[in-house]
Short mmCIF file of N, CA and C in Angstrom, two decimals:
data_model
loop_
_atom_site.label_atom_id
_atom_site.label_comp_id
_atom_site.label_asym_id
_atom_site.label_seq_id
_atom_site.Cartn_x
_atom_site.Cartn_y
_atom_site.Cartn_z
N UNK N 50 24.46 -27.08 -17.57
CA UNK N 50 24.42 -26.18 -18.67
C UNK N 50 24.02 -26.75 -19.94
N UNK N 51 24.94 -27.03 -20.89
CA UNK N 51 24.69 -27.47 -22.22
C UNK N 51 23.66 -26.71 -22.99
N UNK N 52 23.55 -26.93 -24.29
CA UNK N 52 22.49 -26.28 -25.11
C UNK N 52 22.93 -24.89 -25.50
N UNK N 53 22.43 -24.44 -26.65
CA UNK N 53 22.83 -23.11 -27.13
C UNK N 53 21.94 -22.04 -26.57
N UNK N 54 22.47 -20.83 -26.55
CA UNK N 54 21.69 -19.70 -26.13
C UNK N 54 21.52 -19.52 -24.66
N UNK N 55 22.14 -20.34 -23.81
CA UNK N 55 22.03 -20.17 -22.40
C UNK N 55 20.87 -20.88 -21.73
N UNK N 56 20.05 -21.57 -22.47
CA UNK N 56 18.87 -22.23 -21.92
C UNK N 56 19.11 -23.74 -21.88
N UNK N 57 18.66 -24.39 -20.77
CA UNK N 57 18.77 -25.80 -20.69
C UNK N 57 17.59 -26.42 -21.43
N UNK N 58 17.64 -27.79 -21.62
CA UNK N 58 16.60 -28.47 -22.27
C UNK N 58 15.25 -28.31 -21.63
N UNK N 59 15.17 -28.16 -20.30
CA UNK N 59 13.94 -28.06 -19.55
C UNK N 59 13.37 -26.67 -19.52
N UNK N 60 14.06 -25.65 -20.18
CA UNK N 60 13.53 -24.32 -20.33
C UNK N 60 13.96 -23.38 -19.23
N UNK N 61 14.79 -23.82 -18.25
CA UNK N 61 15.22 -22.99 -17.18
C UNK N 61 16.65 -22.45 -17.53
N UNK N 62 17.01 -21.36 -16.89
CA UNK N 62 18.31 -20.76 -17.12
C UNK N 62 19.12 -20.95 -15.82
N UNK N 63 20.32 -21.51 -16.00
CA UNK N 63 21.22 -21.72 -14.90
C UNK N 63 21.65 -20.36 -14.40
N UNK N 64 21.69 -20.09 -13.07
CA UNK N 64 22.12 -18.77 -12.55
C UNK N 64 23.54 -18.40 -13.00
N UNK N 65 24.43 -19.41 -13.04
CA UNK N 65 25.78 -19.14 -13.49
C UNK N 65 25.80 -18.62 -14.93
N UNK N 66 25.02 -19.25 -15.80
CA UNK N 66 24.95 -18.85 -17.19
C UNK N 66 24.32 -17.48 -17.35
N UNK N 67 23.31 -17.19 -16.59
CA UNK N 67 22.69 -15.87 -16.67
C UNK N 67 23.65 -14.76 -16.22
N UNK N 68 24.33 -15.01 -15.14
CA UNK N 68 25.31 -14.05 -14.69
C UNK N 68 26.42 -13.82 -15.70
N UNK N 69 26.95 -14.92 -16.22
CA UNK N 69 28.05 -14.86 -17.13
C UNK N 69 27.64 -14.23 -18.46
N UNK N 70 26.36 -14.33 -18.90
CA UNK N 70 25.92 -13.69 -20.12
C UNK N 70 26.05 -12.18 -20.01
N UNK N 71 25.76 -11.61 -18.81
CA UNK N 71 25.84 -10.20 -18.73
C UNK N 71 27.19 -9.68 -18.29
N UNK N 72 27.99 -10.50 -17.66
CA UNK N 72 29.27 -10.03 -17.12
C UNK N 72 30.49 -10.70 -17.73
N UNK N 73 30.46 -10.93 -19.04
CA UNK N 73 31.68 -11.32 -19.76
C UNK N 73 31.88 -12.85 -19.91
N UNK N 74 31.02 -13.68 -19.52
CA UNK N 74 31.29 -15.06 -19.60
C UNK N 74 30.74 -15.69 -20.86
N UNK N 75 29.95 -14.93 -21.67
CA UNK N 75 29.37 -15.47 -22.88
C UNK N 75 28.23 -16.37 -22.58
N UNK N 76 27.66 -16.97 -23.63
CA UNK N 76 26.49 -17.87 -23.47
C UNK N 76 27.05 -19.28 -23.17
N UNK N 77 26.10 -20.15 -22.74
CA UNK N 77 26.46 -21.56 -22.48
C UNK N 77 27.08 -22.11 -23.72
N UNK N 78 28.11 -22.93 -23.57
CA UNK N 78 28.77 -23.52 -24.72
C UNK N 78 29.79 -22.59 -25.37
N UNK N 79 29.86 -21.35 -24.91
CA UNK N 79 30.81 -20.36 -25.40
C UNK N 79 31.74 -19.92 -24.32
N UNK N 80 31.94 -20.73 -23.31
CA UNK N 80 32.75 -20.31 -22.15
C UNK N 80 34.17 -20.07 -22.62
N UNK N 81 34.72 -19.01 -22.09
CA UNK N 81 36.12 -18.64 -22.37
C UNK N 81 36.84 -18.51 -21.02
N UNK N 82 38.12 -18.25 -21.08
CA UNK N 82 38.82 -18.00 -19.84
C UNK N 82 38.34 -16.75 -19.19
N UNK N 83 38.76 -16.50 -18.03
CA UNK N 83 38.36 -15.33 -17.26
C UNK N 83 37.39 -15.65 -16.17
N UNK N 84 36.68 -14.69 -15.68
CA UNK N 84 35.81 -14.90 -14.51
C UNK N 84 34.53 -15.64 -14.90
N UNK N 85 34.20 -16.62 -14.12
CA UNK N 85 32.98 -17.40 -14.17
C UNK N 85 32.31 -17.37 -12.83
N UNK N 86 31.01 -17.13 -12.77
CA UNK N 86 30.37 -16.88 -11.50
C UNK N 86 30.49 -18.11 -10.56
N UNK N 87 29.99 -19.26 -10.98
CA UNK N 87 30.13 -20.47 -10.18
C UNK N 87 29.27 -20.47 -8.92
N UNK N 88 28.01 -20.00 -8.95
CA UNK N 88 27.12 -20.07 -7.82
C UNK N 88 26.89 -21.56 -7.46
N UNK N 89 27.19 -21.95 -6.30
CA UNK N 89 26.86 -23.27 -5.84
C UNK N 89 27.77 -24.38 -6.41
N UNK N 90 28.84 -24.05 -7.04
CA UNK N 90 29.74 -25.09 -7.54
C UNK N 90 31.14 -24.90 -6.91
N UNK N 91 31.87 -25.97 -6.83
CA UNK N 91 33.21 -25.96 -6.26
C UNK N 91 34.18 -25.40 -7.26
N UNK N 92 35.19 -24.67 -6.90
CA UNK N 92 36.13 -24.11 -7.84
C UNK N 92 36.76 -25.20 -8.79
N UNK N 93 37.00 -26.39 -8.29
CA UNK N 93 37.54 -27.47 -9.10
C UNK N 93 36.57 -27.84 -10.21
N UNK N 94 35.24 -27.86 -9.86
CA UNK N 94 34.26 -28.25 -10.82
C UNK N 94 34.12 -27.11 -11.87
N UNK N 95 34.28 -25.85 -11.48
CA UNK N 95 34.21 -24.77 -12.47
C UNK N 95 35.40 -24.91 -13.47
N UNK N 96 36.60 -25.26 -12.95
CA UNK N 96 37.74 -25.38 -13.84
C UNK N 96 37.50 -26.47 -14.82
N UNK N 97 36.88 -27.58 -14.41
CA UNK N 97 36.60 -28.70 -15.32
C UNK N 97 35.55 -28.26 -16.37
N UNK N 98 34.53 -27.47 -15.91
CA UNK N 98 33.46 -27.03 -16.86
C UNK N 98 34.09 -26.11 -17.92
N UNK N 99 35.14 -25.37 -17.52
CA UNK N 99 35.69 -24.45 -18.49
C UNK N 99 36.73 -25.07 -19.36
N UNK N 100 36.95 -26.28 -19.18
CA UNK N 100 37.90 -27.01 -20.02
C UNK N 100 39.32 -26.62 -19.72
N UNK N 101 39.63 -26.38 -18.47
CA UNK N 101 41.02 -26.09 -18.09
C UNK N 101 41.32 -24.60 -18.08
N UNK N 102 40.45 -23.77 -18.53
CA UNK N 102 40.72 -22.31 -18.42
C UNK N 102 41.45 -21.73 -19.62
N UNK N 103 41.60 -22.45 -20.72
CA UNK N 103 42.27 -21.87 -21.92
C UNK N 103 41.34 -20.94 -22.61
N UNK N 104 41.83 -20.33 -23.68
CA UNK N 104 41.04 -19.47 -24.53
C UNK N 104 41.04 -18.05 -24.16
N UNK N 105 42.00 -17.58 -23.33
CA UNK N 105 42.04 -16.21 -22.94
C UNK N 105 42.36 -15.29 -24.12
N UNK N 106 43.06 -15.75 -25.06
CA UNK N 106 43.43 -14.95 -26.21
C UNK N 106 42.16 -14.64 -27.07
N UNK N 107 41.30 -15.63 -27.19
CA UNK N 107 40.06 -15.41 -27.94
C UNK N 107 39.18 -14.35 -27.32
N UNK N 108 39.18 -14.30 -25.99
CA UNK N 108 38.37 -13.33 -25.28
C UNK N 108 38.90 -11.91 -25.52
N UNK N 109 40.22 -11.79 -25.60
CA UNK N 109 40.78 -10.43 -25.81
C UNK N 109 40.71 -10.01 -27.23
N UNK N 110 40.45 -10.90 -28.21
CA UNK N 110 40.47 -10.63 -29.60
C UNK N 110 39.27 -9.75 -30.01
N UNK N 111 38.15 -9.80 -29.30
CA UNK N 111 36.99 -8.98 -29.67
C UNK N 111 36.55 -8.06 -28.50
N UNK N 112 37.07 -6.83 -28.53
CA UNK N 112 36.74 -5.91 -27.42
C UNK N 112 35.25 -5.45 -27.47
N UNK N 113 34.65 -5.47 -28.66
CA UNK N 113 33.27 -5.04 -28.75
C UNK N 113 32.31 -5.94 -27.97
N UNK N 114 32.68 -7.20 -27.86
CA UNK N 114 31.81 -8.14 -27.17
C UNK N 114 31.71 -7.74 -25.65
N UNK N 115 32.77 -7.19 -25.11
CA UNK N 115 32.73 -6.72 -23.72
C UNK N 115 31.79 -5.56 -23.54
N UNK N 116 31.74 -4.65 -24.57
CA UNK N 116 30.81 -3.53 -24.53
C UNK N 116 29.41 -4.04 -24.71
N UNK N 117 29.16 -4.98 -25.54
CA UNK N 117 27.84 -5.55 -25.69
C UNK N 117 27.28 -6.13 -24.40
N UNK N 118 28.17 -6.72 -23.67
CA UNK N 118 27.72 -7.31 -22.35
C UNK N 118 27.34 -6.22 -21.35
N UNK N 119 27.93 -5.01 -21.48
CA UNK N 119 27.59 -3.91 -20.57
C UNK N 119 26.37 -3.14 -21.05
N UNK N 120 25.95 -3.32 -22.26
CA UNK N 120 24.87 -2.53 -22.87
C UNK N 120 23.57 -2.59 -22.07
N UNK N 121 23.08 -3.76 -21.58
CA UNK N 121 21.84 -3.75 -20.76
C UNK N 121 21.96 -2.86 -19.50
N UNK N 122 23.08 -2.84 -18.88
CA UNK N 122 23.31 -2.07 -17.64
C UNK N 122 23.35 -0.60 -17.95
N UNK N 123 24.02 -0.22 -19.09
CA UNK N 123 24.06 1.18 -19.49
C UNK N 123 22.67 1.70 -19.85
N UNK N 124 21.91 0.87 -20.61
CA UNK N 124 20.59 1.28 -20.97
C UNK N 124 19.69 1.45 -19.71
N UNK N 125 19.79 0.55 -18.76
CA UNK N 125 18.96 0.66 -17.53
C UNK N 125 19.33 1.94 -16.81
N UNK N 126 20.61 2.26 -16.70
CA UNK N 126 20.98 3.49 -15.94
C UNK N 126 20.50 4.71 -16.71
N UNK N 127 20.60 4.76 -18.02
CA UNK N 127 20.07 5.88 -18.76
C UNK N 127 18.56 6.03 -18.57
N UNK N 128 17.85 4.93 -18.59
CA UNK N 128 16.38 4.97 -18.38
C UNK N 128 16.03 5.52 -17.03
N UNK N 129 16.77 5.13 -15.99
CA UNK N 129 16.51 5.59 -14.62
C UNK N 129 16.76 7.07 -14.52
N UNK N 130 17.83 7.57 -15.08
CA UNK N 130 18.18 8.96 -14.97
C UNK N 130 17.19 9.86 -15.78
N UNK N 131 16.75 9.44 -16.90
CA UNK N 131 15.86 10.24 -17.72
C UNK N 131 14.45 10.16 -17.27
N UNK N 132 13.98 9.07 -16.65
CA UNK N 132 12.59 8.95 -16.36
C UNK N 132 12.16 9.59 -15.02
N UNK N 133 13.10 9.81 -14.14
CA UNK N 133 12.75 10.31 -12.80
C UNK N 133 12.84 11.79 -12.56
N UNK N 134 12.84 12.64 -13.62
CA UNK N 134 13.14 14.06 -13.40
C UNK N 134 11.91 14.94 -13.55
N UNK N 135 10.73 14.43 -13.75
CA UNK N 135 9.61 15.34 -13.94
C UNK N 135 8.89 15.65 -12.62
N UNK N 136 8.39 16.89 -12.54
CA UNK N 136 7.65 17.31 -11.31
C UNK N 136 6.22 16.99 -11.51
N UNK N 137 5.50 16.73 -10.42
CA UNK N 137 4.02 16.51 -10.50
C UNK N 137 3.32 17.76 -10.94
N UNK N 138 2.15 17.54 -11.57
CA UNK N 138 1.35 18.70 -12.08
C UNK N 138 0.78 19.55 -10.91
N UNK N 139 0.50 18.93 -9.77
CA UNK N 139 -0.17 19.61 -8.65
C UNK N 139 0.52 19.19 -7.36
N UNK N 140 0.20 19.97 -6.37
CA UNK N 140 0.63 19.70 -5.00
C UNK N 140 -0.55 19.91 -4.04
N UNK N 141 -0.66 19.03 -3.05
CA UNK N 141 -1.71 19.23 -2.04
C UNK N 141 -1.29 20.32 -1.01
N UNK N 142 -0.08 20.77 -1.06
CA UNK N 142 0.45 21.74 -0.13
C UNK N 142 1.03 22.90 -0.92
N UNK N 143 0.87 24.09 -0.41
CA UNK N 143 1.48 25.27 -1.02
C UNK N 143 2.91 25.23 -0.63
N UNK N 144 3.77 25.04 -1.60
CA UNK N 144 5.25 24.92 -1.30
C UNK N 144 6.02 25.26 -2.59
N UNK N 145 7.14 25.80 -2.39
CA UNK N 145 8.07 26.05 -3.53
C UNK N 145 7.42 26.80 -4.67
N UNK N 146 7.41 26.23 -5.84
CA UNK N 146 6.84 26.78 -7.04
C UNK N 146 5.35 26.66 -7.16
N UNK N 147 4.76 25.83 -6.27
CA UNK N 147 3.30 25.59 -6.35
C UNK N 147 2.55 26.71 -5.59
N UNK N 148 2.20 27.77 -6.26
CA UNK N 148 1.64 28.95 -5.63
C UNK N 148 0.26 29.30 -6.10
N UNK N 149 -0.19 28.80 -7.25
CA UNK N 149 -1.53 29.14 -7.76
C UNK N 149 -2.55 28.23 -7.16
N UNK N 150 -3.52 28.70 -6.37
CA UNK N 150 -4.50 27.85 -5.73
C UNK N 150 -5.67 27.47 -6.65
N UNK N 151 -6.13 26.25 -6.45
CA UNK N 151 -7.31 25.72 -7.11
C UNK N 151 -8.11 24.89 -6.12
N UNK N 152 -9.35 24.53 -6.43
CA UNK N 152 -10.10 23.59 -5.63
C UNK N 152 -10.84 22.61 -6.63
N UNK N 153 -10.99 21.39 -6.12
CA UNK N 153 -11.72 20.46 -6.90
C UNK N 153 -13.21 20.84 -6.90
N UNK N 154 -13.93 20.49 -7.97
CA UNK N 154 -15.32 20.89 -8.09
C UNK N 154 -16.20 20.15 -7.15
N UNK N 155 -16.01 18.80 -7.00
CA UNK N 155 -16.95 18.05 -6.23
C UNK N 155 -16.88 18.22 -4.70
N UNK N 156 -15.61 18.20 -4.14
CA UNK N 156 -15.45 18.30 -2.74
C UNK N 156 -14.68 19.53 -2.24
N UNK N 157 -14.40 20.42 -3.12
CA UNK N 157 -13.64 21.66 -2.77
C UNK N 157 -12.31 21.34 -2.07
N UNK N 158 -11.60 20.32 -2.54
CA UNK N 158 -10.30 19.99 -1.99
C UNK N 158 -9.29 20.97 -2.55
N UNK N 159 -8.57 21.68 -1.66
CA UNK N 159 -7.58 22.67 -2.14
C UNK N 159 -6.36 21.96 -2.73
N UNK N 160 -5.86 22.54 -3.78
CA UNK N 160 -4.55 22.12 -4.35
C UNK N 160 -3.89 23.29 -5.01
N UNK N 161 -2.59 23.15 -5.27
CA UNK N 161 -1.80 24.23 -5.85
C UNK N 161 -1.10 23.74 -7.09
N UNK N 162 -0.95 24.63 -8.03
CA UNK N 162 -0.17 24.35 -9.25
C UNK N 162 0.88 25.47 -9.50
N UNK N 163 1.82 25.21 -10.35
CA UNK N 163 2.90 26.16 -10.58
C UNK N 163 2.41 27.40 -11.36
N UNK N 164 1.58 27.10 -12.37
CA UNK N 164 1.08 28.20 -13.28
C UNK N 164 -0.41 27.99 -13.54
N UNK N 165 -1.23 28.98 -13.13
CA UNK N 165 -2.63 28.84 -13.36
C UNK N 165 -2.93 28.79 -14.84
N UNK N 166 -2.25 29.58 -15.68
CA UNK N 166 -2.47 29.56 -17.10
C UNK N 166 -2.17 28.23 -17.73
N UNK N 167 -1.00 27.69 -17.36
CA UNK N 167 -0.59 26.39 -17.89
C UNK N 167 -1.56 25.32 -17.44
N UNK N 168 -2.01 25.39 -16.18
CA UNK N 168 -2.93 24.38 -15.63
C UNK N 168 -4.24 24.44 -16.42
N UNK N 169 -4.77 25.61 -16.69
CA UNK N 169 -6.03 25.74 -17.49
C UNK N 169 -5.84 25.22 -18.91
N UNK N 170 -4.64 25.40 -19.46
CA UNK N 170 -4.34 24.96 -20.78
C UNK N 170 -4.22 23.41 -20.83
N UNK N 171 -3.57 22.82 -19.82
CA UNK N 171 -3.38 21.36 -19.84
C UNK N 171 -4.65 20.63 -19.35
N UNK N 172 -5.33 21.25 -18.42
CA UNK N 172 -6.60 20.65 -17.85
C UNK N 172 -7.71 21.62 -17.92
N UNK N 173 -8.33 21.79 -19.05
CA UNK N 173 -9.46 22.79 -19.13
C UNK N 173 -10.64 22.41 -18.20
N UNK N 174 -11.27 23.40 -17.69
CA UNK N 174 -12.42 23.20 -16.78
C UNK N 174 -13.44 22.30 -17.46
N UNK N 175 -13.98 21.35 -16.73
CA UNK N 175 -15.03 20.40 -17.14
C UNK N 175 -14.57 19.43 -18.17
N UNK N 176 -13.25 19.33 -18.44
CA UNK N 176 -12.77 18.36 -19.41
C UNK N 176 -12.56 16.99 -18.71
N UNK N 177 -12.48 15.93 -19.44
CA UNK N 177 -12.27 14.61 -18.90
C UNK N 177 -10.90 14.56 -18.18
N UNK N 178 -9.89 15.22 -18.73
CA UNK N 178 -8.59 15.20 -18.14
C UNK N 178 -8.62 15.90 -16.76
N UNK N 179 -9.39 17.02 -16.68
CA UNK N 179 -9.46 17.75 -15.39
C UNK N 179 -10.24 16.90 -14.38
N UNK N 180 -11.30 16.22 -14.79
CA UNK N 180 -12.11 15.40 -13.92
C UNK N 180 -11.27 14.27 -13.34
N UNK N 181 -10.42 13.61 -14.24
CA UNK N 181 -9.57 12.53 -13.78
C UNK N 181 -8.57 13.06 -12.78
N UNK N 182 -7.96 14.18 -13.06
CA UNK N 182 -6.95 14.79 -12.19
C UNK N 182 -7.56 15.13 -10.84
N UNK N 183 -8.76 15.73 -10.83
CA UNK N 183 -9.40 16.09 -9.58
C UNK N 183 -9.81 14.92 -8.79
N UNK N 184 -10.25 13.81 -9.49
CA UNK N 184 -10.56 12.56 -8.73
C UNK N 184 -9.35 12.04 -8.05
N UNK N 185 -8.21 12.07 -8.72
CA UNK N 185 -6.95 11.59 -8.08
C UNK N 185 -6.55 12.44 -6.92
N UNK N 186 -6.76 13.75 -7.07
CA UNK N 186 -6.45 14.70 -5.97
C UNK N 186 -7.28 14.40 -4.76
N UNK N 187 -8.58 14.17 -4.96
CA UNK N 187 -9.54 13.88 -3.87
C UNK N 187 -9.20 12.57 -3.22
N UNK N 188 -8.81 11.62 -3.95
CA UNK N 188 -8.47 10.25 -3.37
C UNK N 188 -7.24 10.41 -2.49
N UNK N 189 -6.23 11.11 -3.05
CA UNK N 189 -4.99 11.31 -2.33
C UNK N 189 -5.22 12.14 -1.04
N UNK N 190 -5.97 13.19 -1.15
CA UNK N 190 -6.30 14.06 0.03
C UNK N 190 -7.05 13.27 1.07
N UNK N 191 -8.04 12.47 0.63
CA UNK N 191 -8.78 11.67 1.61
C UNK N 191 -7.90 10.66 2.28
N UNK N 192 -7.04 10.02 1.54
CA UNK N 192 -6.07 9.05 2.12
C UNK N 192 -5.24 9.72 3.16
N UNK N 193 -4.76 10.94 2.83
CA UNK N 193 -3.92 11.65 3.76
C UNK N 193 -4.65 11.98 5.05
N UNK N 194 -5.93 12.43 4.85
CA UNK N 194 -6.75 12.69 6.07
C UNK N 194 -7.02 11.46 6.92
N UNK N 195 -7.27 10.33 6.19
CA UNK N 195 -7.47 9.06 6.92
C UNK N 195 -6.29 8.63 7.73
N UNK N 196 -5.11 8.77 7.21
CA UNK N 196 -3.88 8.46 7.93
C UNK N 196 -3.74 9.36 9.17
N UNK N 197 -3.99 10.70 8.98
CA UNK N 197 -3.90 11.61 10.13
C UNK N 197 -4.98 11.33 11.14
N UNK N 198 -6.19 11.01 10.67
CA UNK N 198 -7.29 10.66 11.54
C UNK N 198 -6.91 9.42 12.38
N UNK N 199 -6.33 8.43 11.77
CA UNK N 199 -5.94 7.23 12.44
C UNK N 199 -4.92 7.57 13.60
N UNK N 200 -4.03 8.45 13.25
CA UNK N 200 -2.98 8.85 14.34
C UNK N 200 -3.70 9.57 15.43
N UNK N 201 -4.65 10.43 15.14
CA UNK N 201 -5.40 11.15 16.18
C UNK N 201 -6.16 10.16 17.06
N UNK N 202 -6.78 9.16 16.45
CA UNK N 202 -7.53 8.22 17.21
C UNK N 202 -6.64 7.33 18.12
N UNK N 203 -5.45 6.98 17.62
CA UNK N 203 -4.50 6.23 18.44
C UNK N 203 -4.06 7.09 19.65
N UNK N 204 -3.80 8.40 19.38
CA UNK N 204 -3.41 9.24 20.47
C UNK N 204 -4.53 9.40 21.47
N UNK N 205 -5.76 9.48 20.98
CA UNK N 205 -6.89 9.55 21.89
C UNK N 205 -7.06 8.34 22.75
N UNK N 206 -6.90 7.16 22.12
CA UNK N 206 -7.02 5.89 22.84
C UNK N 206 -5.90 5.77 23.89
N UNK N 207 -4.67 6.21 23.60
CA UNK N 207 -3.56 6.16 24.50
C UNK N 207 -3.82 7.13 25.68
N UNK N 208 -4.40 8.32 25.37
CA UNK N 208 -4.65 9.32 26.45
C UNK N 208 -5.74 8.82 27.36
N UNK N 209 -6.68 7.96 26.85
CA UNK N 209 -7.79 7.50 27.66
C UNK N 209 -7.32 6.55 28.71
N UNK N 210 -6.15 6.01 28.64
CA UNK N 210 -5.64 5.14 29.68
C UNK N 210 -5.32 5.90 30.95
N UNK N 211 -5.00 7.20 30.81
CA UNK N 211 -4.62 8.01 31.96
C UNK N 211 -5.76 8.95 32.36
N UNK N 212 -6.47 9.46 31.30
CA UNK N 212 -7.46 10.49 31.69
C UNK N 212 -8.58 10.41 30.59
N UNK N 213 -9.67 9.72 30.99
CA UNK N 213 -10.79 9.57 30.04
C UNK N 213 -11.47 10.88 29.62
N UNK N 214 -11.57 11.83 30.58
CA UNK N 214 -12.23 13.09 30.26
C UNK N 214 -11.39 13.89 29.21
N UNK N 215 -10.05 13.90 29.42
CA UNK N 215 -9.21 14.61 28.50
C UNK N 215 -9.27 13.96 27.12
N UNK N 216 -9.25 12.63 27.12
CA UNK N 216 -9.36 11.91 25.84
C UNK N 216 -10.66 12.21 25.09
N UNK N 217 -11.74 12.25 25.84
CA UNK N 217 -13.06 12.54 25.26
C UNK N 217 -13.12 13.99 24.71
N UNK N 218 -12.36 14.88 25.30
CA UNK N 218 -12.36 16.26 24.88
C UNK N 218 -11.40 16.57 23.73
N UNK N 219 -10.56 15.58 23.36
CA UNK N 219 -9.60 15.77 22.30
C UNK N 219 -10.28 16.09 21.01
N UNK N 220 -9.75 17.06 20.29
CA UNK N 220 -10.31 17.41 18.97
C UNK N 220 -9.67 16.49 17.93
N UNK N 221 -10.51 15.80 17.19
CA UNK N 221 -9.99 14.96 16.08
C UNK N 221 -10.20 15.71 14.79
N UNK N 222 -9.38 16.72 14.53
CA UNK N 222 -9.57 17.68 13.47
C UNK N 222 -9.65 16.96 12.07
N UNK N 223 -8.78 16.03 11.85
CA UNK N 223 -8.75 15.36 10.50
C UNK N 223 -9.95 14.42 10.38
N UNK N 224 -10.34 13.73 11.45
CA UNK N 224 -11.55 12.90 11.38
C UNK N 224 -12.78 13.72 11.13
N UNK N 225 -12.83 14.89 11.75
CA UNK N 225 -13.95 15.77 11.53
C UNK N 225 -14.00 16.34 10.10
N UNK N 226 -12.83 16.59 9.59
CA UNK N 226 -12.77 17.09 8.21
C UNK N 226 -13.24 16.09 7.15
N UNK N 227 -12.94 14.80 7.47
CA UNK N 227 -13.40 13.73 6.55
C UNK N 227 -14.93 13.72 6.55
N UNK N 228 -15.51 13.92 7.75
CA UNK N 228 -17.03 13.92 7.81
C UNK N 228 -17.54 15.19 7.13
N UNK N 229 -16.96 16.26 7.43
CA UNK N 229 -17.51 17.56 6.85
C UNK N 229 -17.32 17.59 5.35
N UNK N 230 -16.15 17.12 4.84
CA UNK N 230 -15.89 17.24 3.41
C UNK N 230 -16.47 16.12 2.59
N UNK N 231 -16.34 14.90 3.11
CA UNK N 231 -16.69 13.71 2.32
C UNK N 231 -18.01 13.01 2.78
N UNK N 232 -18.52 13.46 3.95
CA UNK N 232 -19.81 13.02 4.34
C UNK N 232 -19.90 11.72 5.12
N UNK N 233 -18.83 11.17 5.60
CA UNK N 233 -18.96 10.00 6.50
C UNK N 233 -18.09 10.18 7.71
N UNK N 234 -18.57 9.66 8.83
CA UNK N 234 -17.94 9.92 10.07
C UNK N 234 -17.16 8.68 10.58
N UNK N 235 -15.99 8.97 11.10
CA UNK N 235 -15.24 7.98 11.82
C UNK N 235 -15.70 8.07 13.27
N UNK N 236 -16.05 6.93 13.85
CA UNK N 236 -16.56 7.01 15.22
C UNK N 236 -15.42 7.47 16.14
N UNK N 237 -15.83 8.31 17.05
CA UNK N 237 -14.93 8.77 18.07
C UNK N 237 -14.88 7.84 19.24
N UNK N 238 -13.92 8.02 20.11
CA UNK N 238 -13.77 7.09 21.25
C UNK N 238 -14.98 7.28 22.14
N UNK N 239 -15.68 6.15 22.36
CA UNK N 239 -16.90 6.18 23.20
C UNK N 239 -16.65 5.75 24.61
N UNK N 240 -17.33 6.39 25.55
CA UNK N 240 -17.12 6.04 26.97
C UNK N 240 -18.38 5.50 27.58
#
């Protein structure tokens, strides 16, 4: 340990000191009685480092310091609860509140929004914001089709072990849609 502020001379932070800074142990050189983490140290060595464990009265004298140690955790929890509550602007599937249909300009990828009026206001036709949104929609839609196409091809290859004719006749709907919509073909199982 040693050194002020919880940092050693070589610039590293001891895991014990870091833990104790957040959970009531104070900074290095300010150790008080009470719980000390002691990762990788023997209990006898921790007692020696703490100077015999005295100073419990000083720890109880300042209750605000305990609250200050909990402040980073409280702030993190508040941030998590407030940041995760927004709905996406669009959906690739018609579901729930997403009932107003739209299509991207370039590849006619269907998508749904909650309110057509609000969507037109937030993303006016031919605006840079609308173009960026539609590019993201097309990338996500194509990724979804590629994943489904891959599953279809795996199923086709597995079926070919037992019946090659049946495997050759299998419809690869998502692979075909990639070709029809985006213009490149995934090769089908060849015999």
